[in-house]
Amino acid sequence: MTWNETDAAVICEGLTKHYGAKVAVAGVDWVVPKGSVTGLVGPNGAGKTTTLKMLIGLVHPTAGRARVLGLDVAADDLAIRQRTGYMAEDDALFRWMTAEDALKFSRLLYPAWSDQVARETLDLFGLPANVPVAKMSKGMKRQLALTLAVAQRPELLILDEPTSGLDPERRRDFLNVILKSVAAEGATVIMSSHQLHEIERVADRVAFMREGRIVRESDLDALKEASRRIRVIFQGDPPADLAQWPGVRRVEADGRLHILHVSDVDAVTARLKTHNPFVVEVIEQNLEELYFETARREEERP
Amino acid sequence: MSGAVRALLFKELREGRWKYLIAAVVLVALGVSIPVTHQFIAGMLEQYMDDPAVPQALRDLLPPDLLEMSTYLWTNWHAKNLYQTVAVIALVFGSGAVAGEFSRGTAPYLFSRAVVRRSVLAVKTAVDLAGMALAMLLGTAALDVTARIAHGYAVSGAFYAGLVPALAGSVFVYGLALLISTRIDDPVKAGVAAAVAAALFSIPTFVPAWRQWSVYVQMTGRSLFETGTFPWLPVLVIAALAAALLAAAAYSLERRDI
């Protein structure tokens, strides 16, 4: 599919970053549709943070280009930052600032700033207004950083490991705030995380990043649909031509148990039932399984 | 004034208030101490001059009017304490300006806000220089008031005019430190590197034929004291060099990854 700038919040073409001889990002081609919640997943050192930093103008690309909200990251970084909420992985707010100070500081910077959103989010988190950042726990600092990001009412929200180090309750509140921002403002969200179950909960798209490249990118439901498998246990011998059936991509056999990788679940299931197997069931893969499958596929790539 | 500049001013004034206060206190203390110690220094010098063990050649090095109040105040303020102290203050302020954001870990937050890096640098520079200028003015005023109270002596306008070359020189040193601060993320290391660079610029001071090319010599505003003429050319040259250093710092910050 060819994307144009009215449909896409982010378009990267060959986006590359070298640090001396080290290649951090190796020609990323990536489109993030407007209004989507995209999870960016990959191992440490895959280039996720560098890619996100290039989108906000913190890091200058070595080659390639990126357009964010229709603006060139190399030429219009200020305009991008005015319309984008960004939460860095190790976001260190000014230590002397209280939440009240932080709101005062941010209010002056963003034309679409909403005090109401800021207050509601602070209340939801139960964050005190007059405690300096230096005296806040890590969780409180992350909550304040997210409050500041959503109160900008950004068109694009870039969150780099937003929930790392948070307890389950705070993580739940965090994700609710993100989803609320999406629902209320129609914001596009890009969220990098190692918490795959969180990505699965909030994201409708997922991009797998590995060794500086986006190696797989898709609508999450479509990806799950495409990666569904059939588990079948035959009463006798399986059909000899099972691997050649239309819609069957691959067969893994373990005695009478067979796992079929298929492209057309319904048609293959119906045909399997004509062989009176003991068990036929469709297996959904979760994001974690998809993650490891993608990693394995990439490792096997010559 | 744009919202971004107001936000940055709010931040810089709030973060820097103690360092500006300390700079002012140091210069005020120096300004007060000079007139107050006049009699003590005079007594020491008389003892020194009367000591037969001191060779005549050393006695001849001391200007005969050294203890005359105007000479005493100028040589101890503009020709020594003021420019030396503000050079150190400029080094400390400049080397911490950008490197401090990195060492505190606040750089990614600051530079990912809706601000341009040039504005961040411009506001930091403006606030730091205003803080230094105010501290210098307060120090000179403290010297003036103390001299009036202790000795009934009113300093001339040249003492205040002398703040201009001193400030121009301190902007130069600040620019040097700021440029280094955009490349070295540790303020202590940046400060040491800036001090080495600033020391290199002091070499002409020690070569008689090159003295007039020394920023530090020109910071003393000597012609104001000796002939009453304002050193326009040195001030303009130093200001141009300082502007070039500040522009280089802005370019350096613009180019770097955060």
XYZ file of C-alpha atoms in Angstrom:
560
model
C 0.000 0.000 0.000
C 1.258 3.452 -0.873
C 0.817 5.946 1.910
C 0.356 9.650 1.542
C 0.862 12.272 4.179
C -2.805 12.717 4.980
C -3.083 9.068 6.044
C 0.273 8.686 7.746
C 1.540 10.227 10.976
C 5.076 9.009 10.308
C 6.803 8.046 7.084
C 10.435 6.865 7.231
C 12.392 6.169 4.090
C 15.804 4.597 4.452
C 16.255 6.274 7.821
C 19.797 5.566 8.940
C 22.002 6.482 11.862
C 25.674 5.684 12.249
C 27.752 6.437 15.338
C 31.216 6.227 13.837
C 31.562 2.671 12.557
C 28.581 1.448 14.573
C 25.287 1.269 12.707
C 22.453 2.027 15.127
C 19.671 2.288 12.561
C 20.174 0.652 9.169
C 17.711 2.108 6.691
C 14.318 2.001 8.327
C 11.325 2.083 5.996
C 8.249 2.482 8.124
C 4.811 4.007 7.922
C 2.687 4.704 10.995
C -0.948 5.373 10.060
C -2.699 8.328 11.676
C -4.873 7.401 14.644
C -3.132 4.088 15.180
C -1.488 2.805 18.336
C 1.715 1.175 17.178
C 3.907 -0.959 19.358
C 7.600 -0.924 18.519
C 9.239 -4.051 19.854
C 12.678 -5.560 19.615
C 15.661 -6.563 21.703
C 17.935 -4.081 23.464
C 20.207 -2.374 20.960
C 17.804 -2.940 18.061
C 17.689 0.807 17.352
C 14.240 1.604 18.741
C 15.279 4.541 20.920
C 17.524 6.034 18.231
C 14.703 5.780 15.686
C 12.250 7.492 18.042
C 14.817 10.186 18.858
C 15.288 10.887 15.157
C 11.542 11.417 14.802
C 11.573 14.144 17.455
C 14.782 15.831 16.274
C 17.035 14.802 19.160
C 19.274 12.752 16.879
C 20.240 13.754 13.353
C 19.874 11.023 10.716
C 23.034 10.034 8.844
C 20.996 9.194 5.747
C 17.416 8.771 4.615
C 14.479 10.919 5.555
C 11.505 10.974 7.856
C 8.314 12.963 7.790
C 6.293 13.363 10.967
C 2.774 14.799 10.743
C 3.668 15.861 7.212
C 6.797 17.732 8.342
C 10.411 16.966 7.557
C 12.359 16.042 10.707
C 15.495 17.716 9.378
C 13.848 21.056 8.590
C 10.783 21.347 10.827
C 11.796 19.771 14.104
C 10.367 22.576 16.242
C 6.944 22.350 14.569
C 7.047 18.572 15.071
C 7.857 18.948 18.771
C 5.034 21.476 19.193
C 2.580 18.816 18.007
C 4.222 15.743 19.500
C 4.322 14.484 23.053
C 7.532 12.618 23.791
C 8.450 10.599 26.804
C 12.023 9.368 26.845
C 13.111 6.035 28.269
C 15.062 7.683 31.082
C 13.137 10.921 31.246
C 14.791 13.116 33.870
C 12.587 16.045 34.698
C 14.126 19.085 36.353
C 14.718 18.009 39.921
C 13.650 21.271 41.518
C 10.316 21.362 39.722
C 7.096 20.439 41.443
C 4.203 19.145 39.360
C 2.820 22.680 39.551
C 6.098 24.149 38.234
C 6.222 21.553 35.472
C 2.700 22.482 34.369
C 3.639 26.173 34.406
C 6.763 25.477 32.326
C 4.963 23.268 29.800
C 1.905 25.498 29.510
C 4.096 28.211 27.995
C 5.506 25.875 25.365
C 2.488 24.239 23.801
C -0.285 26.079 21.987
C -2.821 23.263 22.510
C -1.993 22.768 26.198
C -4.961 21.770 28.370
C -4.966 22.514 32.098
C -8.078 20.385 32.408
C -6.373 17.304 30.957
C -3.345 17.969 33.168
C -5.455 18.235 36.348
C -7.551 15.195 35.514
C -4.461 13.108 34.836
C -2.703 14.298 37.993
C -5.845 13.444 39.964
C -6.098 10.021 38.357
C -2.525 9.280 39.373
C -2.992 10.956 42.748
C 0.138 13.004 42.198
C 0.753 15.824 44.692
C 1.170 19.240 43.087
C 3.813 20.624 45.418
C 6.349 17.836 45.855
C 9.594 18.465 43.936
C 10.694 15.888 41.388
C 13.796 15.217 43.526
C 11.533 13.746 46.191
C 9.314 11.718 43.840
C 9.568 7.965 43.330
C 10.418 6.649 39.876
C 6.770 5.801 39.304
C 5.649 9.313 40.243
C 8.197 10.827 37.865
C 6.951 8.636 35.020
C 3.376 9.592 35.853
C 4.258 13.282 35.813
C 6.094 12.886 32.504
C 3.045 11.193 30.966
C 0.745 13.862 32.402
C 2.843 16.552 30.723
C 2.877 14.643 27.438
C -0.896 14.095 27.229
C -1.788 17.588 28.486
C -0.063 18.991 25.408
C -2.963 17.370 23.534
C -0.478 16.086 20.991
C -1.358 14.752 17.585
C 1.412 12.203 18.020
C 2.505 10.600 21.271
C 5.915 8.926 21.254
C 6.529 6.822 24.351
C 9.853 5.073 24.810
C 9.566 2.315 27.420
C 6.911 4.299 29.284
C 6.042 1.696 31.895
C 9.481 0.340 32.724
C 9.964 0.125 36.468
C 6.279 0.611 37.297
C 4.181 -1.675 39.441
C 1.158 -3.419 37.852
C -1.385 -0.948 39.223
C 0.519 2.059 37.964
C 1.047 0.333 34.606
C -2.690 -0.193 34.290
C -3.395 3.485 35.043
C -0.679 4.446 32.591
C -2.191 2.459 29.760
C -5.629 3.838 30.560
C -4.335 7.395 30.261
C -2.746 6.570 26.919
C -5.933 4.989 25.626
C -7.991 7.905 26.918
C -5.729 10.298 25.052
C -6.235 8.300 21.888
C -9.988 8.188 22.353
C -10.389 11.840 23.298
C -7.947 13.488 20.929
C -7.557 10.951 18.146
C -3.840 10.955 18.790
C -1.470 8.594 17.068
C 0.661 6.656 19.534
C 4.026 4.985 19.025
C 5.060 3.029 22.051
C 8.243 1.055 22.415
C 8.227 -1.527 25.162
C 9.569 -4.860 26.279
C 6.227 -5.472 28.006
C 4.674 -7.353 25.106
C 1.391 -8.053 26.886
C 0.970 -4.284 27.301
C 1.612 -3.664 23.642
C -0.896 -6.397 22.879
C -3.445 -4.709 25.107
C -3.227 -1.201 23.664
C -1.723 -1.481 20.183
C -3.531 -2.092 16.941
C -0.293 -2.278 14.974
C 3.088 -3.699 15.770
C 6.538 -3.207 14.283
C 9.357 -5.628 15.051
C 12.784 -4.043 15.033
C 16.024 -5.958 14.895
C 19.600 -4.910 14.171
C 18.560 -1.432 13.118
C 15.780 -2.475 10.749
C 12.022 -2.908 10.894
C 11.820 -6.579 9.964
C 8.074 -7.048 10.267
C 5.268 -4.540 10.508
C 1.575 -5.111 10.379
C -1.868 -4.639 11.796
C -1.798 -6.744 14.965
C -5.082 -8.536 14.326
C -4.119 -9.293 10.731
C -0.777 -10.572 11.941
C -2.428 -12.847 14.468
C -4.936 -13.977 11.879
C -2.172 -14.746 9.415
C -0.178 -16.622 12.005
C -2.975 -18.842 13.284
C -2.133 -22.532 13.342
C -4.107 -25.730 13.456
C -3.322 -28.434 15.967
C -4.564 -31.804 14.828
C -4.270 -35.361 16.202
C -5.191 -38.009 13.655
C -6.741 -41.370 14.593
C -4.626 -43.177 12.053
C -1.984 -42.082 9.644
C -2.264 -38.540 8.386
C -3.043 -37.904 4.720
C 0.137 -38.476 2.744
C -0.253 -35.262 0.810
C -1.052 -33.117 3.859
C 1.853 -30.754 3.256
C 0.661 -30.173 -0.306
C -2.926 -29.266 0.579
C -4.006 -25.862 -0.650
C -3.653 -23.345 2.198
C -1.057 -25.377 4.122
C 2.318 -23.664 4.298
C 4.217 -25.968 6.604
C 3.640 -29.072 8.719
C 5.380 -29.904 11.989
C 4.821 -33.507 13.058
C 5.329 -35.175 16.431
C 3.904 -38.687 16.237
C 0.206 -38.293 15.579
C 0.220 -34.656 16.646
C 0.583 -32.263 13.755
C 0.860 -28.473 13.797
C -0.179 -26.957 10.494
C 0.958 -23.457 9.472
C -1.806 -22.341 7.183
C -2.954 -19.397 5.129
C -6.652 -20.395 5.088
C -7.721 -21.701 8.472
C -11.376 -22.322 7.683
C -10.828 -24.306 4.486
C -8.080 -26.475 5.962
C -10.075 -27.122 9.169
C -13.088 -28.202 7.176
C -10.998 -30.603 5.097
C -9.253 -32.009 8.187
C -12.612 -32.830 9.753
C -13.394 -35.166 6.844
C -10.524 -37.364 8.115
C -12.214 -37.817 11.544
C -9.269 -36.726 13.668
C -9.349 -36.990 17.483
C -8.661 -33.278 17.887
C -8.711 -30.272 15.574
C -8.187 -26.880 17.128
C -7.107 -23.475 15.962
C -4.231 -21.986 17.932
C -3.944 -18.211 18.246
C -0.429 -16.875 18.728
C 0.056 -14.112 21.218
C 2.473 -11.239 20.627
C 5.213 -12.881 22.627
C 5.061 -15.966 20.404
C 4.998 -13.766 17.328
C 7.998 -11.886 18.691
C 10.037 -15.033 19.124
C 8.864 -16.416 15.803
C 10.023 -13.222 14.096
C 13.341 -13.367 15.929
C 13.834 -16.993 14.900
C 12.952 -16.217 11.300
C 15.458 -13.390 11.210
C 18.166 -15.558 12.718
C 17.543 -18.213 10.079
C 17.698 -15.652 7.293
C 20.902 -16.204 5.292
C 8.487 37.635 24.259
C 7.499 34.156 23.118
C 6.117 31.526 25.465
C 9.202 29.368 24.940
C 11.541 32.183 25.970
C 9.419 32.917 29.061
C 9.453 29.229 29.993
C 13.225 29.054 29.583
C 13.706 32.274 31.569
C 11.581 30.835 34.369
C 13.727 27.698 34.377
C 17.106 29.419 34.210
C 16.334 32.027 36.853
C 14.959 29.386 39.184
C 17.860 26.986 38.631
C 20.586 29.612 38.708
C 19.455 31.799 41.564
C 21.980 30.443 44.047
C 24.951 30.719 41.735
C 24.061 34.336 40.891
C 23.681 35.096 44.564
C 27.044 33.501 45.380
C 28.762 35.415 42.548
C 27.264 38.669 43.837
C 28.242 37.900 47.432
C 31.842 37.107 46.404
C 32.223 40.323 44.402
C 30.518 42.453 47.046
C 32.810 40.963 49.702
C 35.845 41.749 47.543
C 34.523 45.238 46.816
C 34.062 45.939 50.513
C 37.398 44.414 51.540
C 39.580 46.602 49.317
C 38.843 50.022 50.864
C 38.636 48.469 54.328
C 42.121 46.968 54.077
C 43.751 50.163 52.782
C 45.279 51.114 56.131
C 46.451 47.592 56.816
C 48.144 47.346 53.411
C 49.616 50.838 53.856
C 51.132 49.804 57.191
C 52.601 46.665 55.666
C 54.097 48.597 52.780
C 55.642 51.194 55.078
C 57.231 48.433 57.105
C 58.455 46.850 53.903
C 59.937 50.094 52.615
C 61.669 50.751 55.939
C 63.189 47.287 56.060
C 66.882 47.597 55.144
C 66.892 43.917 54.142
C 64.662 44.685 51.125
C 66.904 45.482 48.147
C 66.491 48.922 46.597
C 65.717 47.339 43.218
C 62.597 45.747 44.698
C 61.534 48.992 46.330
C 61.883 50.749 42.987
C 59.334 48.358 41.452
C 56.564 49.807 43.616
C 54.901 52.874 42.117
C 55.328 55.886 44.406
C 51.585 56.646 44.339
C 50.503 53.097 45.110
C 48.802 54.079 48.327
C 47.074 57.077 46.838
C 43.402 56.114 47.192
C 42.452 56.277 43.519
C 45.483 54.211 42.444
C 45.055 51.788 45.298
C 41.399 51.136 44.543
C 41.890 50.816 40.781
C 44.903 48.515 40.973
C 43.194 46.259 43.471
C 39.808 46.254 41.805
C 39.941 46.616 38.032
C 43.580 45.636 37.585
C 43.375 42.554 39.784
C 40.426 41.200 41.728
C 37.541 42.065 39.438
C 38.788 40.638 36.139
C 40.345 37.589 37.758
C 37.213 36.760 39.710
C 34.792 37.339 36.853
C 36.972 35.238 34.545
C 36.644 32.351 37.003
C 32.899 32.985 37.395
C 32.525 33.025 33.591
C 34.396 29.720 33.367
C 32.171 28.117 35.990
C 28.926 29.449 34.518
C 29.867 28.683 30.900
C 31.206 25.185 31.451
C 28.099 24.141 33.384
C 25.551 25.686 31.043
C 25.050 22.797 28.617
C 27.193 20.090 30.233
C 25.131 20.515 33.405
C 21.972 19.479 31.538
C 23.703 16.304 30.362
C 25.248 15.438 33.705
C 21.893 15.883 35.457
C 20.227 13.793 32.730
C 17.782 16.583 31.873
C 19.063 17.226 28.334
C 16.722 14.756 26.562
C 13.757 16.260 28.392
C 14.775 19.872 27.747
C 15.676 19.462 24.087
C 12.625 17.346 23.274
C 10.348 20.198 24.388
C 8.944 22.684 21.868
C 12.053 24.856 21.958
C 14.892 25.406 19.501
C 18.392 24.721 20.760
C 19.536 28.223 19.812
C 16.878 29.699 22.098
C 17.965 27.478 24.970
C 21.546 28.643 24.533
C 20.555 32.277 24.036
C 18.466 32.350 27.212
C 21.146 30.562 29.240
C 23.746 33.034 27.973
C 21.573 36.083 28.542
C 20.657 35.068 32.075
C 24.225 34.090 33.017
C 25.670 37.307 31.591
C 23.004 39.386 33.291
C 23.834 37.606 36.546
C 27.544 38.311 36.087
C 26.966 41.940 35.086
C 24.752 42.524 38.115
C 27.306 40.896 40.429
C 30.063 43.095 38.944
C 27.941 46.211 39.345
C 27.065 45.327 42.924
C 30.738 44.646 43.705
C 31.794 47.987 42.264
C 28.983 49.779 44.081
C 30.067 48.055 47.313
C 33.627 49.304 46.738
C 32.318 52.812 46.059
C 30.093 52.944 49.139
C 32.754 51.447 51.417
C 35.394 53.906 50.151
C 33.001 56.785 50.911
C 32.200 55.514 54.377
C 35.730 54.453 55.365
C 37.741 57.187 53.689
C 35.294 59.828 52.505
C 36.524 59.051 48.997
C 34.140 59.000 46.030
C 35.295 56.817 43.139
C 35.194 58.339 39.675
C 32.821 57.338 36.897
C 35.747 55.491 35.302
C 35.281 52.763 37.908
C 31.821 52.090 36.521
C 32.903 52.554 32.891
C 35.632 49.987 33.573
C 32.916 47.381 34.036
C 32.335 47.388 30.264
C 35.759 45.989 29.180
C 35.659 43.622 32.156
C 32.240 42.352 31.085
C 33.328 42.069 27.430
C 36.279 39.922 28.518
C 34.091 37.787 30.739
C 31.699 37.186 27.814
C 34.718 36.002 25.824
C 35.727 33.558 28.573
C 32.084 32.490 28.989
C 31.828 31.847 25.230
C 34.968 29.735 25.329
C 33.616 27.659 28.222
C 30.161 27.417 26.628
C 31.605 26.097 23.375
C 33.484 23.391 25.273
C 30.367 22.697 27.350
C 28.453 21.741 24.186
C 30.976 18.963 23.503
C 31.976 17.627 26.938
C 29.027 16.364 28.966
C 30.697 16.487 32.371
C 30.762 20.048 33.773
C 33.929 19.404 35.786
C 35.832 18.077 32.773
C 34.377 20.871 30.644
C 35.505 23.379 33.282
C 39.041 21.987 33.329
C 39.231 22.002 29.519
C 37.862 25.552 29.426
C 40.359 26.653 32.073
C 43.219 25.243 29.976
C 41.904 27.029 26.883
C 41.455 30.262 28.855
C 44.986 29.915 30.222
C 46.348 29.628 26.682
C 44.762 32.979 25.909
C 46.690 34.470 28.844
C 50.089 33.774 27.201
C 50.298 37.248 25.561
C 49.962 38.753 29.049
C 53.454 37.524 29.910
C 55.167 38.721 26.744
C 55.710 42.503 26.942
C 55.447 42.997 23.172
C 52.148 41.073 23.050
C 50.490 42.435 26.180
C 48.083 44.638 24.286
C 46.725 41.504 22.554
C 45.798 39.887 25.828
C 42.078 39.739 26.573
C 42.872 39.787 30.283
C 45.027 42.914 30.044
C 42.272 44.650 28.106
C 39.706 43.575 30.705
C 41.431 45.861 33.216
C 40.448 48.956 31.201
C 43.817 50.532 31.908
C 43.395 53.482 29.547
C 40.361 54.591 31.519
C 42.509 55.014 34.604
C 45.617 56.387 32.939
C 44.168 58.770 30.354
C 40.420 58.695 30.957
C 39.785 57.347 27.464
C 37.402 54.496 26.957
C 39.040 51.488 25.204
C 36.514 51.278 22.385
C 38.647 49.281 19.977
C 39.680 46.529 22.411
C 36.112 46.265 23.711
C 34.707 45.945 20.194
C 37.331 43.379 19.181
C 36.750 41.303 22.339
C 32.979 41.574 21.868
C 33.315 40.379 18.258
C 35.469 37.435 19.349
C 32.986 36.612 22.115
C 30.094 36.767 19.628
C 31.983 34.374 17.337
C 32.503 31.943 20.227
C 28.819 32.108 21.196
C 27.809 31.509 17.563
C 30.213 28.546 17.407
C 28.664 27.153 20.599
C 25.173 27.483 19.097
C 26.302 25.732 15.916
C 27.992 22.986 17.911
C 24.880 22.364 20.010
C 22.697 22.402 16.912
C 24.793 19.703 15.253
C 25.143 17.286 18.134
C 22.951 14.296 18.937
C 21.194 14.160 22.285
